[in-house]
Coordinates of N, CA and C in Angstrom, one line a residue:
M12 N 7.4 -3.2 21.6 CA 8.0 -2.9 22.9 C 6.9 -2.5 23.9
L13 N 7.1 -2.8 25.2 CA 6.1 -2.5 26.2 C 5.8 -1.1 26.3
A14 N 6.8 -0.2 26.1 CA 6.5 1.3 26.3 C 5.8 1.8 25.1
E15 N 5.7 1.1 24.0 CA 5.1 1.7 22.8 C 3.7 1.2 22.4
I16 N 3.3 0.1 23.1 CA 2.1 -0.6 22.7 C 0.8 0.3 22.7
E17 N 0.7 1.3 23.5 CA -0.5 2.2 23.6 C -0.3 3.4 22.7
K18 N 0.8 3.5 22.0 CA 1.1 4.7 21.2 C 0.5 4.6 19.8
S19 N -0.1 5.7 19.4 CA -0.6 5.8 18.0 C -0.2 7.2 17.5
G20 N -0.4 7.4 16.2 CA 0.1 8.7 15.6 C 1.6 8.6 15.3
K21 N 2.0 9.5 14.5 CA 3.4 9.5 14.0 C 4.4 9.4 15.1
P22 N 5.4 8.5 15.0 CA 5.8 7.7 13.9 C 5.2 6.3 13.8
Y23 N 4.2 6.0 14.6 CA 3.6 4.7 14.7 C 2.5 4.5 13.7
L24 N 2.5 3.3 13.1 CA 1.4 3.0 12.2 C 1.1 1.5 12.3
F25 N -0.1 1.1 11.9 CA -0.5 -0.3 12.1 C -0.9 -0.9 10.7
R26 N -0.7 -2.2 10.7 CA -1.0 -3.0 9.5 C -1.9 -4.2 9.9
Y27 N -3.0 -4.3 9.4 CA -4.0 -5.4 9.8 C -3.8 -6.6 8.8
R28 N -3.7 -7.8 9.4 CA -3.4 -8.9 8.6 C -4.2 -10.1 9.0
P29 N -4.6 -11.0 8.1 CA -5.3 -12.2 8.4 C -4.5 -13.3 9.0
D30 N -5.1 -14.3 9.5 CA -4.4 -15.4 10.1 C -4.0 -16.5 9.1
N31 N -3.1 -16.2 8.3 CA -2.6 -17.1 7.3 C -1.1 -17.2 7.3
D32 N -0.6 -18.1 6.4 CA 0.9 -18.3 6.3 C 1.6 -17.1 5.8
F33 N 1.0 -16.4 4.9 CA 1.6 -15.2 4.3 C 2.0 -14.2 5.4
T34 N 1.1 -14.0 6.4 CA 1.4 -13.1 7.5 C 2.5 -13.6 8.3
L35 N 2.6 -14.9 8.6 CA 3.7 -15.5 9.4 C 5.0 -15.3 8.7
D36 N 5.0 -15.4 7.3 CA 6.2 -15.3 6.6 C 6.7 -13.9 6.6
E37 N 5.8 -12.9 6.5 CA 6.2 -11.5 6.6 C 6.9 -11.2 7.9
I38 N 6.3 -11.7 9.0 CA 6.9 -11.5 10.4 C 8.3 -12.2 10.4
E39 N 8.4 -13.4 10.0 CA 9.6 -14.2 10.2 C 10.8 -13.6 9.3
N40 N 10.4 -13.1 8.1 CA 11.5 -12.7 7.2 C 11.5 -11.2 7.0
S41 N 10.8 -10.4 7.8 CA 11.0 -9.0 7.9 C 10.8 -8.3 6.5
Y42 N 9.6 -8.5 5.9 CA 9.2 -7.8 4.7 C 7.7 -7.5 4.7
I43 N 7.3 -6.7 3.8 CA 5.9 -6.4 3.6 C 5.6 -6.7 2.1
Y44 N 4.5 -7.4 1.9 CA 4.1 -7.7 0.5 C 3.3 -6.5 -0.1
F45 N 3.7 -6.0 -1.2 CA 3.0 -4.9 -1.9 C 2.1 -5.6 -3.0
Q46 N 0.8 -5.4 -2.8 CA -0.2 -6.0 -3.6 C -0.4 -5.4 -5.0
K47 N -0.8 -6.2 -6.0 CA -1.2 -5.6 -7.2 C -2.5 -4.8 -7.0
R48 N -2.7 -3.7 -7.8 CA -3.9 -2.9 -7.5 C -5.2 -3.7 -7.9
E49 N -5.2 -4.5 -8.9 CA -6.4 -5.2 -9.3 C -6.8 -6.3 -8.3
L50 N -6.0 -6.6 -7.3 CA -6.3 -7.6 -6.3 C -6.8 -6.9 -5.0
L51 N -6.9 -5.6 -4.9 CA -7.4 -4.9 -3.8 C -8.9 -5.1 -3.7
N52 N -9.4 -4.9 -2.5 CA -10.8 -5.2 -2.3 C -11.8 -4.2 -2.8
D53 N -11.3 -3.0 -3.2 CA -12.1 -2.0 -3.8 C -11.8 -2.0 -5.3
P54 N -12.8 -2.4 -6.2 CA -12.6 -2.5 -7.6 C -12.2 -1.1 -8.3
F55 N -12.5 0.0 -7.6 CA -12.3 1.3 -8.2 C -10.9 1.8 -7.7
D56 N -10.2 1.1 -6.8 CA -9.0 1.6 -6.3 C -7.9 1.6 -7.4
S57 N -7.4 2.8 -7.6 CA -6.3 3.0 -8.5 C -6.6 2.6 -9.9
T58 N -7.9 2.7 -10.3 CA -8.2 2.2 -11.6 C -7.7 3.1 -12.7
P59 N -7.1 2.6 -13.7 CA -6.5 3.4 -14.9 C -7.6 4.2 -15.6
N60 N -8.9 3.8 -15.4 CA -10.0 4.6 -16.0 C -10.1 6.0 -15.6
L61 N -9.5 6.3 -14.4 CA -9.5 7.7 -13.9 C -8.4 8.6 -14.5
I62 N -7.5 8.0 -15.3 CA -6.5 8.8 -16.0 C -7.1 9.3 -17.3
E63 N -7.1 10.6 -17.5 CA -7.5 11.3 -18.7 C -6.3 11.9 -19.4
L64 N -5.9 11.1 -20.4 CA -4.7 11.6 -21.2 C -5.1 12.6 -22.2
K65 N -4.5 13.8 -22.1 CA -5.0 14.9 -23.0 C -3.9 15.5 -23.8
N66 N -4.3 16.0 -25.0 CA -3.4 16.8 -25.8 C -2.0 16.2 -26.1
I67 N -2.1 15.0 -26.7 CA -0.8 14.3 -27.0 C -0.2 15.0 -28.2
D68 N 0.9 15.7 -28.0 CA 1.5 16.4 -29.1 C 2.7 15.5 -29.6
I69 N 2.5 14.8 -30.7 CA 3.4 13.8 -31.1 C 4.8 14.5 -31.5
K70 N 4.7 15.7 -32.2 CA 5.9 16.4 -32.6 C 6.8 16.7 -31.4
K71 N 6.1 17.2 -30.3 CA 6.8 17.6 -29.1 C 7.4 16.4 -28.4
L72 N 6.7 15.3 -28.5 CA 7.2 14.0 -27.9 C 8.4 13.5 -28.6
F73 N 8.4 13.6 -29.9 CA 9.5 13.1 -30.7 C 10.7 14.0 -30.4
K74 N 10.6 15.3 -30.2 CA 11.7 16.2 -29.9 C 12.3 15.8 -28.6
A75 N 11.4 15.5 -27.6 CA 11.8 15.2 -26.3 C 12.6 13.8 -26.3
F76 N 12.0 12.8 -27.0 CA 12.6 11.5 -27.1 C 14.0 11.6 -27.8
E77 N 14.1 12.5 -28.8 CA 15.4 12.6 -29.5 C 16.5 13.1 -28.6
I78 N 16.2 14.0 -27.6 CA 17.1 14.4 -26.7 C 17.6 13.3 -25.8
I79 N 16.7 12.4 -25.4 CA 17.0 11.3 -24.5 C 17.6 10.1 -25.2
A80 N 17.0 9.7 -26.3 CA 17.4 8.5 -27.0 C 18.3 8.7 -28.2
G81 N 18.3 9.9 -28.7 CA 19.2 10.1 -29.9 C 18.3 10.1 -31.2
K82 N 18.9 10.7 -32.2 CA 18.1 10.9 -33.5 C 17.9 9.6 -34.2
K83 N 18.9 8.6 -34.2 CA 18.7 7.4 -34.9 C 17.6 6.6 -34.3
Q84 N 17.5 6.6 -33.0 CA 16.4 5.8 -32.4 C 15.0 6.4 -32.7
I85 N 14.9 7.7 -32.8 CA 13.7 8.3 -33.2 C 13.3 8.0 -34.6
E86 N 14.3 8.0 -35.5 CA 14.0 7.7 -36.9 C 13.5 6.3 -37.0
Y87 N 14.1 5.4 -36.2 CA 13.6 4.0 -36.2 C 12.2 3.9 -35.7
I88 N 11.8 4.6 -34.7 CA 10.4 4.6 -34.2 C 9.5 5.2 -35.2
K89 N 9.9 6.2 -35.9 CA 9.0 6.8 -36.9 C 8.8 5.9 -38.0
E90 N 9.8 5.0 -38.4 CA 9.6 4.0 -39.4 C 8.6 3.0 -39.0
K91 N 8.6 2.6 -37.7 CA 7.8 1.5 -37.3 C 6.4 1.9 -36.9
L92 N 6.3 3.1 -36.4 CA 5.0 3.6 -35.9 C 4.5 4.9 -36.5
S93 N 3.3 4.9 -37.0 CA 2.7 6.2 -37.4 C 2.4 7.0 -36.2
P94 N 2.2 8.3 -36.3 CA 1.8 9.1 -35.2 C 0.5 8.6 -34.5
K95 N -0.4 8.0 -35.2 CA -1.6 7.5 -34.6 C -1.3 6.2 -33.8
Q96 N -0.4 5.4 -34.4 CA 0.0 4.2 -33.6 C 0.7 4.5 -32.4
L97 N 1.6 5.5 -32.5 CA 2.4 5.9 -31.3 C 1.4 6.4 -30.2
E98 N 0.4 7.2 -30.6 CA -0.5 7.7 -29.6 C -1.3 6.6 -28.9
Q99 N -1.7 5.6 -29.7 CA -2.4 4.4 -29.2 C -1.5 3.6 -28.3
T100 N -0.2 3.5 -28.6 CA 0.7 2.8 -27.8 C 0.9 3.5 -26.4
I101 N 1.0 4.8 -26.5 CA 1.1 5.6 -25.2 C -0.2 5.4 -24.3
R102 N -1.3 5.5 -25.0 CA -2.6 5.3 -24.2 C -2.7 3.9 -23.6
E103 N -2.2 2.9 -24.3 CA -2.3 1.5 -23.8 C -1.2 1.3 -22.7
S104 N -0.2 2.1 -22.7 CA 0.9 1.9 -21.7 C 0.5 2.4 -20.3
I105 N -0.6 3.2 -20.2 CA -1.0 3.7 -18.9 C -1.4 2.6 -17.9
P106 N -2.4 1.7 -18.3 CA -2.7 0.7 -17.4 C -1.6 -0.2 -17.0
N107 N -0.7 -0.5 -18.0 CA 0.5 -1.4 -17.7 C 1.4 -0.7 -16.6
F108 N 1.6 0.6 -16.8 CA 2.4 1.4 -15.8 C 1.8 1.3 -14.4
I109 N 0.5 1.5 -14.3 CA -0.2 1.5 -13.0 C -0.2 0.1 -12.4
N110 N -0.5 -0.9 -13.2 CA -0.6 -2.2 -12.7 C 0.7 -2.9 -12.3
K111 N 1.8 -2.4 -12.7 CA 3.1 -3.0 -12.3 C 3.5 -2.5 -10.8
H112 N 2.9 -1.4 -10.4 CA 3.2 -0.9 -9.0 C 2.6 -1.8 -7.9
G113 N 3.2 -1.8 -6.8 CA 2.7 -2.5 -5.6 C 2.2 -1.5 -4.5
I114 N 1.2 -2.0 -3.8 CA 0.5 -1.1 -2.8 C 0.4 -1.8 -1.5
A115 N 0.8 -1.1 -0.4 CA 0.7 -1.6 1.0 C -0.2 -0.6 1.8
C116 N -1.1 -1.1 2.6 CA -2.0 -0.2 3.3 C -1.8 -0.3 4.8
F117 N -1.8 0.9 5.4 CA -1.6 1.1 6.8 C -2.7 2.0 7.4
S118 N -2.7 2.0 8.7 CA -3.6 2.9 9.4 C -2.9 3.5 10.7
M119 N -3.3 4.7 11.0 CA -2.8 5.3 12.3 C -3.6 4.8 13.5
L120 N -4.7 4.0 13.2 CA -5.6 3.6 14.2 C -5.2 2.2 14.8
P121 N -5.1 2.1 16.1 CA -4.8 0.8 16.7 C -6.1 -0.1 16.7
G122 N -6.1 -1.1 17.5 CA -7.2 -2.1 17.4 C -8.6 -1.6 17.8
I123 N -8.7 -0.4 18.3 CA -10.1 0.1 18.7 C -10.9 0.3 17.4
N124 N -10.3 0.2 16.2 CA -11.1 0.3 15.0 C -11.6 -1.1 14.6
M125 N -12.7 -1.5 15.1 CA -13.2 -2.8 15.0 C -13.5 -3.2 13.5
P126 N -14.0 -2.3 12.6 CA -14.2 -2.7 11.2 C -12.9 -3.1 10.5
L127 N -11.7 -2.5 10.9 CA -10.5 -2.9 10.3 C -10.1 -4.3 10.7
L128 N -10.3 -4.7 11.9 CA -10.0 -6.1 12.4 C -11.0 -7.1 11.8
T129 N -12.2 -6.6 11.6 CA -13.2 -7.5 11.0 C -12.9 -7.7 9.5
N130 N -12.6 -6.7 8.8 CA -12.4 -6.7 7.3 C -11.1 -7.3 6.9
Y131 N -10.0 -6.9 7.6 CA -8.6 -7.3 7.2 C -7.9 -8.3 8.1
A132 N -8.5 -8.6 9.2 CA -7.9 -9.6 10.1 C -8.9 -10.7 10.4
N133 N -9.6 -11.1 9.3 CA -10.5 -12.3 9.3 C -11.4 -12.3 10.6
N134 N -12.1 -11.3 10.8 CA -13.1 -11.2 11.9 C -12.4 -11.5 13.2
H135 N -11.3 -10.7 13.5 CA -10.6 -10.8 14.7 C -9.8 -12.1 15.0
K136 N -9.7 -12.9 14.0 CA -8.9 -14.1 14.1 C -7.5 -13.9 13.7
G137 N -7.2 -12.8 13.0 CA -5.9 -12.4 12.6 C -5.2 -11.5 13.6
L138 N -4.5 -10.5 13.2 CA -3.7 -9.7 14.1 C -3.4 -8.3 13.4
Y139 N -2.8 -7.4 14.2 CA -2.3 -6.2 13.6 C -0.9 -6.0 14.1
L140 N -0.1 -5.4 13.3 CA 1.3 -5.1 13.5 C 1.6 -3.7 13.7
Q141 N 2.3 -3.3 14.7 CA 2.7 -1.9 15.0 C 4.1 -1.7 14.5
Y142 N 4.3 -0.7 13.7 CA 5.6 -0.3 13.1 C 5.9 1.1 13.6
N143 N 7.2 1.3 13.7 CA 7.8 2.7 13.9 C 8.5 3.1 12.6
M144 N 7.9 4.0 11.8 CA 8.4 4.3 10.5 C 9.7 5.0 10.6
D145 N 10.0 5.6 11.7 CA 11.3 6.3 11.9 C 12.5 5.4 11.9
L146 N 12.2 4.1 12.2 CA 13.3 3.1 12.2 C 13.7 2.5 10.9
D147 N 13.0 2.9 9.8 CA 13.4 2.6 8.5 C 12.7 3.7 7.6
S148 N 13.2 4.9 7.7 CA 12.7 6.0 7.0 C 12.8 5.8 5.4
D149 N 13.8 5.1 5.0 CA 13.9 4.9 3.5 C 12.8 4.0 3.0
F150 N 12.4 3.0 3.8 CA 11.4 2.1 3.3 C 10.0 2.8 3.3
F151 N 9.8 3.7 4.3 CA 8.5 4.3 4.4 C 8.4 5.7 3.7
K152 N 9.5 6.0 3.0 CA 9.5 7.3 2.2 C 8.3 7.3 1.2
G153 N 7.6 8.3 1.2 CA 6.5 8.5 0.3 C 5.1 8.0 0.9
L154 N 5.1 7.6 2.1 CA 3.9 7.3 2.8 C 2.9 8.4 2.8
R155 N 1.7 8.2 2.4 CA 0.7 9.3 2.3 C -0.7 8.9 2.8
F156 N -1.4 9.9 3.3 CA -2.8 9.7 3.6 C -3.6 9.6 2.3
M157 N -4.7 8.9 2.3 CA -5.6 8.8 1.2 C -6.4 10.1 1.0
N158 N -6.7 10.3 -0.2 CA -7.6 11.5 -0.6 C -9.0 10.9 -0.9
Y159 N -9.9 11.0 0.1 CA -11.2 10.5 0.0 C -12.1 11.5 -0.7
Q160 N -12.8 11.1 -1.7 CA -13.7 11.9 -2.5 C -15.1 11.4 -2.6
K161 N -16.1 12.2 -2.6 CA -17.5 11.8 -2.7 C -17.7 11.1 -4.0
E162 N -17.2 11.7 -5.1 CA -17.2 11.1 -6.4 C -15.8 11.2 -6.9
L163 N -15.2 10.1 -7.4 CA -13.9 10.1 -7.9 C -13.7 10.9 -9.1
K164 N -12.8 11.9 -9.1 CA -12.6 12.8 -10.2 C -11.4 12.3 -11.1
K165 N -11.6 12.5 -12.4 CA -10.6 12.1 -13.3 C -9.3 13.0 -13.1
I166 N -8.2 12.4 -13.4 CA -6.9 13.1 -13.3 C -6.4 13.4 -14.7
P167 N -6.5 14.7 -15.1 CA -6.0 15.1 -16.5 C -4.5 15.1 -16.5
I168 N -4.0 14.3 -17.5 CA -2.5 14.2 -17.7 C -2.1 14.7 -19.1
E169 N -1.2 15.7 -19.1 CA -0.7 16.2 -20.4 C 0.8 15.8 -20.4
L170 N 1.2 15.0 -21.3 CA 2.6 14.5 -21.3 C 3.5 15.7 -21.5
L171 N 4.7 15.6 -20.9 CA 5.7 16.7 -20.9 C 5.3 17.9 -20.1
E172 N 4.1 17.9 -19.4 CA 3.6 19.0 -18.6 C 3.4 18.6 -17.2
N173 N 2.6 17.6 -17.0 CA 2.2 17.2 -15.6 C 2.1 15.7 -15.5
E174 N 3.0 14.9 -16.2 CA 2.8 13.4 -16.2 C 3.1 12.8 -14.8
E175 N 3.8 13.5 -13.9 CA 4.0 13.0 -12.6 C 2.7 12.9 -11.8
D176 N 1.7 13.7 -12.2 CA 0.4 13.6 -11.5 C -0.3 12.3 -11.6
I177 N 0.2 11.4 -12.5 CA -0.4 10.1 -12.6 C -0.3 9.3 -11.3
F178 N 0.7 9.6 -10.5 CA 0.8 8.9 -9.2 C -0.3 9.2 -8.2
E179 N -1.1 10.3 -8.5 CA -2.2 10.6 -7.6 C -3.3 9.6 -7.7
I180 N -3.3 8.8 -8.7 CA -4.3 7.7 -8.9 C -4.2 6.7 -7.7
F181 N -3.0 6.5 -7.1 CA -2.9 5.5 -6.1 C -3.4 6.0 -4.7
Y182 N -3.8 7.3 -4.6 CA -4.2 7.8 -3.3 C -5.6 8.3 -3.3
L183 N -6.4 7.9 -4.3 CA -7.8 8.3 -4.4 C -8.7 7.2 -3.9
K184 N -9.7 7.5 -3.1 CA -10.7 6.5 -2.7 C -12.0 7.2 -2.5
Q185 N -13.1 6.5 -2.7 CA -14.4 7.1 -2.4 C -14.6 7.3 -0.9
E186 N -15.3 8.3 -0.5 CA -15.4 8.7 0.9 C -16.1 7.6 1.8
N187 N -16.8 6.7 1.2 CA -17.3 5.6 2.1 C -16.3 4.7 2.7
W188 N -15.0 4.9 2.2 CA -13.9 4.1 2.8 C -13.1 5.0 3.9
A189 N -13.6 6.2 4.1 CA -12.8 7.1 5.0 C -12.7 6.7 6.4
Y190 N -13.6 5.8 6.9 CA -13.4 5.3 8.2 C -12.1 4.6 8.5
E191 N -11.5 4.1 7.4 CA -10.2 3.4 7.6 C -9.1 4.3 7.9
K192 N -9.2 5.6 7.6 CA -8.1 6.6 7.8 C -6.8 6.0 7.3
E193 N -6.8 5.5 6.1 CA -5.7 4.8 5.5 C -4.5 5.7 5.2
L194 N -3.3 5.1 5.4 CA -2.1 5.6 4.9 C -1.6 4.6 3.9
R195 N -1.0 5.1 2.8 CA -0.7 4.1 1.7 C 0.8 4.4 1.3
L196 N 1.4 3.2 1.0 CA 2.8 3.2 0.5 C 2.8 2.5 -0.8
V197 N 3.4 3.1 -1.8 CA 3.4 2.6 -3.1 C 4.9 2.4 -3.6
K198 N 5.2 1.2 -4.1 CA 6.5 0.8 -4.6 C 6.4 0.6 -6.1
E199 N 7.5 0.7 -6.8 CA 7.6 0.7 -8.2 C 7.1 -0.7 -8.7
N200 N 7.3 -1.8 -7.9 CA 7.0 -3.1 -8.4 C 6.2 -3.8 -7.2
F201 N 5.2 -4.6 -7.6 CA 4.5 -5.4 -6.6 C 5.4 -6.5 -6.1
G202 N 5.0 -7.1 -5.0 CA 5.8 -8.2 -4.4 C 6.4 -7.9 -3.1
R203 N 7.4 -8.7 -2.7 CA 8.1 -8.6 -1.4 C 9.0 -7.4 -1.4
H204 N 9.0 -6.6 -0.3 CA 10.0 -5.5 -0.1 C 10.4 -5.6 1.3
N205 N 11.7 -5.9 1.5 CA 12.3 -6.0 2.8 C 12.4 -4.7 3.5
L206 N 12.2 -4.8 4.9 CA 12.5 -3.6 5.7 C 13.3 -4.0 6.9
N207 N 13.8 -2.9 7.6 CA 14.6 -3.2 8.8 C 13.7 -3.9 9.8
K208 N 14.2 -5.0 10.3 CA 13.3 -5.8 11.3 C 13.0 -5.0 12.5
N209 N 13.8 -4.0 12.9 CA 13.6 -3.2 14.1 C 12.4 -2.3 14.0
A210 N 11.9 -2.1 12.7 CA 10.7 -1.2 12.5 C 9.5 -1.9 13.1
L211 N 9.4 -3.2 13.1 CA 8.3 -3.9 13.8 C 8.4 -3.8 15.3
R212 N 7.4 -3.3 16.0 CA 7.5 -3.1 17.4 C 6.6 -4.0 18.2
N213 N 5.4 -4.3 17.8 CA 4.5 -5.1 18.6 C 3.6 -5.9 17.6
I214 N 3.2 -7.1 18.1 CA 2.2 -7.9 17.3 C 1.0 -8.1 18.3
I215 N -0.2 -7.7 17.8 CA -1.4 -7.8 18.6 C -2.3 -8.8 18.0
C216 N -2.6 -9.9 18.6 CA -3.5 -10.9 18.0 C -4.9 -10.5 18.4
G217 N -5.9 -10.7 17.5 CA -7.3 -10.5 17.7 C -7.9 -11.4 18.8
Y218 N -9.0 -11.0 19.3 CA -9.6 -11.8 20.4 C -10.1 -13.1 19.9
N219 N -10.3 -13.3 18.6 CA -10.7 -14.6 18.1 C -9.5 -15.4 17.6
C220 N -8.3 -14.9 17.7 CA -7.2 -15.6 17.2 C -7.0 -16.9 18.0
T221 N -6.8 -18.0 17.4 CA -6.7 -19.3 18.0 C -5.3 -19.5 18.7
E222 N -5.3 -20.4 19.7 CA -4.1 -20.8 20.4 C -3.1 -21.3 19.4
N223 N -3.6 -22.1 18.5 CA -2.7 -22.7 17.5 C -2.0 -21.7 16.6
Y224 N -2.8 -20.7 16.2 CA -2.1 -19.6 15.4 C -1.2 -18.7 16.2
I225 N -1.6 -18.5 17.4 CA -0.7 -17.7 18.3 C 0.7 -18.4 18.4
E226 N 0.7 -19.7 18.6 CA 1.9 -20.5 18.6 C 2.7 -20.3 17.4
K227 N 2.1 -20.3 16.2 CA 2.8 -20.1 15.0 C 3.4 -18.6 14.9
V228 N 2.6 -17.7 15.5 CA 3.1 -16.3 15.5 C 4.4 -16.2 16.4
L229 N 4.4 -16.9 17.5 CA 5.5 -16.9 18.4 C 6.7 -17.5 17.7
K230 N 6.5 -18.6 17.0 CA 7.6 -19.2 16.3 C 8.1 -18.3 15.2
A231 N 7.3 -17.7 14.5 CA 7.7 -16.8 13.4 C 8.5 -15.6 13.9
N232 N 8.1 -15.2 15.2 CA 8.7 -14.0 15.8 C 10.0 -14.3 16.6
K233 N 10.4 -15.6 16.6 CA 11.4 -16.0 17.6 C 12.8 -15.2 17.5
L234 N 13.1 -14.7 16.3 CA 14.3 -14.0 16.1 C 14.2 -12.5 16.4
N235 N 12.9 -12.1 16.6 CA 12.7 -10.6 16.9 C 12.5 -10.4 18.4
E236 N 13.6 -10.5 19.1 CA 13.5 -10.3 20.6 C 13.0 -9.0 21.0
H237 N 13.1 -8.0 20.2 CA 12.6 -6.7 20.5 C 11.1 -6.5 20.4
V238 N 10.4 -7.5 19.8 CA 9.0 -7.4 19.5 C 8.2 -8.2 20.6
S239 N 7.2 -7.5 21.1 CA 6.3 -8.1 22.1 C 5.0 -8.6 21.4
V240 N 4.5 -9.7 21.9 CA 3.3 -10.3 21.3 C 2.2 -10.3 22.4
W241 N 1.0 -9.8 21.9 CA -0.1 -9.6 22.8 C -1.4 -10.3 22.2
K242 N -2.4 -10.5 23.1 CA -3.7 -10.9 22.6 C -4.7 -9.9 23.2
M243 N -5.6 -9.5 22.3 CA -6.6 -8.5 22.7 C -7.8 -9.3 23.4
E244 N -8.3 -8.7 24.5 CA -9.5 -9.2 25.1 C -10.7 -8.7 24.3
K245 N -11.7 -9.5 24.3 CA -13.0 -9.1 23.7 C -13.5 -7.8 24.4
P246 N -13.7 -6.7 23.6 CA -14.1 -5.5 24.3 C -15.4 -5.6 25.0
S247 N -15.5 -5.0 26.1 CA -16.7 -4.9 26.9 C -17.2 -3.4 27.0
E248 N -16.3 -2.5 26.6 CA -16.7 -1.1 26.6 C -16.3 -0.5 25.2
H249 N -17.1 0.5 24.8 CA -16.8 1.1 23.5 C -15.5 1.9 23.6
N250 N -14.6 1.8 22.6 CA -13.4 2.5 22.5 C -12.4 2.3 23.6
R251 N -12.6 1.1 24.3 CA -11.7 0.7 25.3 C -11.0 -0.6 24.9
L252 N -9.7 -0.7 25.0 CA -9.0 -1.8 24.5 C -8.1 -2.4 25.7
K253 N -8.2 -3.7 25.9 CA -7.4 -4.3 26.9 C -6.6 -5.4 26.3
L254 N -5.3 -5.4 26.5 CA -4.4 -6.4 25.9 C -3.7 -7.2 27.0
D255 N -3.5 -8.5 26.7 CA -2.8 -9.4 27.6 C -1.4 -9.7 26.9
L256 N -0.3 -9.5 27.7 CA 1.0 -9.8 27.2 C 1.2 -11.3 27.1
I257 N 1.6 -11.8 25.9 CA 1.9 -13.2 25.8 C 3.4 -13.5 25.9
K258 N 4.2 -12.6 25.2 CA 5.6 -12.7 25.3 C 6.2 -11.3 25.2

């Protein structure tokens, strides 16, 4: 919307996207794709290697499982798995648990952050999308700032004590990524997650975005009458952004 285009900070956030068909499909069908962690551009992002599983008390686990699953189920597990095998199974399940989740990255920074447009919008050929998270608070529930660390610290997990801390793995990054000022949203499964189409407010095409791709953006956005489309002018002053309204 025209009144919102220069706004940043809560509840507004931005998502930087390349000039490809996946971006067009997200706009047209009002969803965001949540990526697998192993396909993110930082190989250390959310790596299971940072989870340090400690003090696995098999007897205590069996007692807890018995309450949930019942005594017969526990007896069956005991027949099939030795305590050592059960511990190994638990350790092997950590990467599977982490890798099934989906991740979407956002920033509070509009297009004045040139590295974001360079890295994530194909050297200014792509675009960035402005969302108002208050217009779909359920979808954006759990959105968090990243925890940037000089050296990534392991997360100690003790089952039945602090297993929920495993989710901290999704919000850790080395401080050399801090310029992104990233906000992150994590869903239980990777893939498409629909959101209220009204949450998308503006589409800003980079200054290298081609006329052909802009036409495709306009076509994809045709059902979103509330969304304005802009093109950024190539900056001539530091931290100054000029936009031309297309629609």
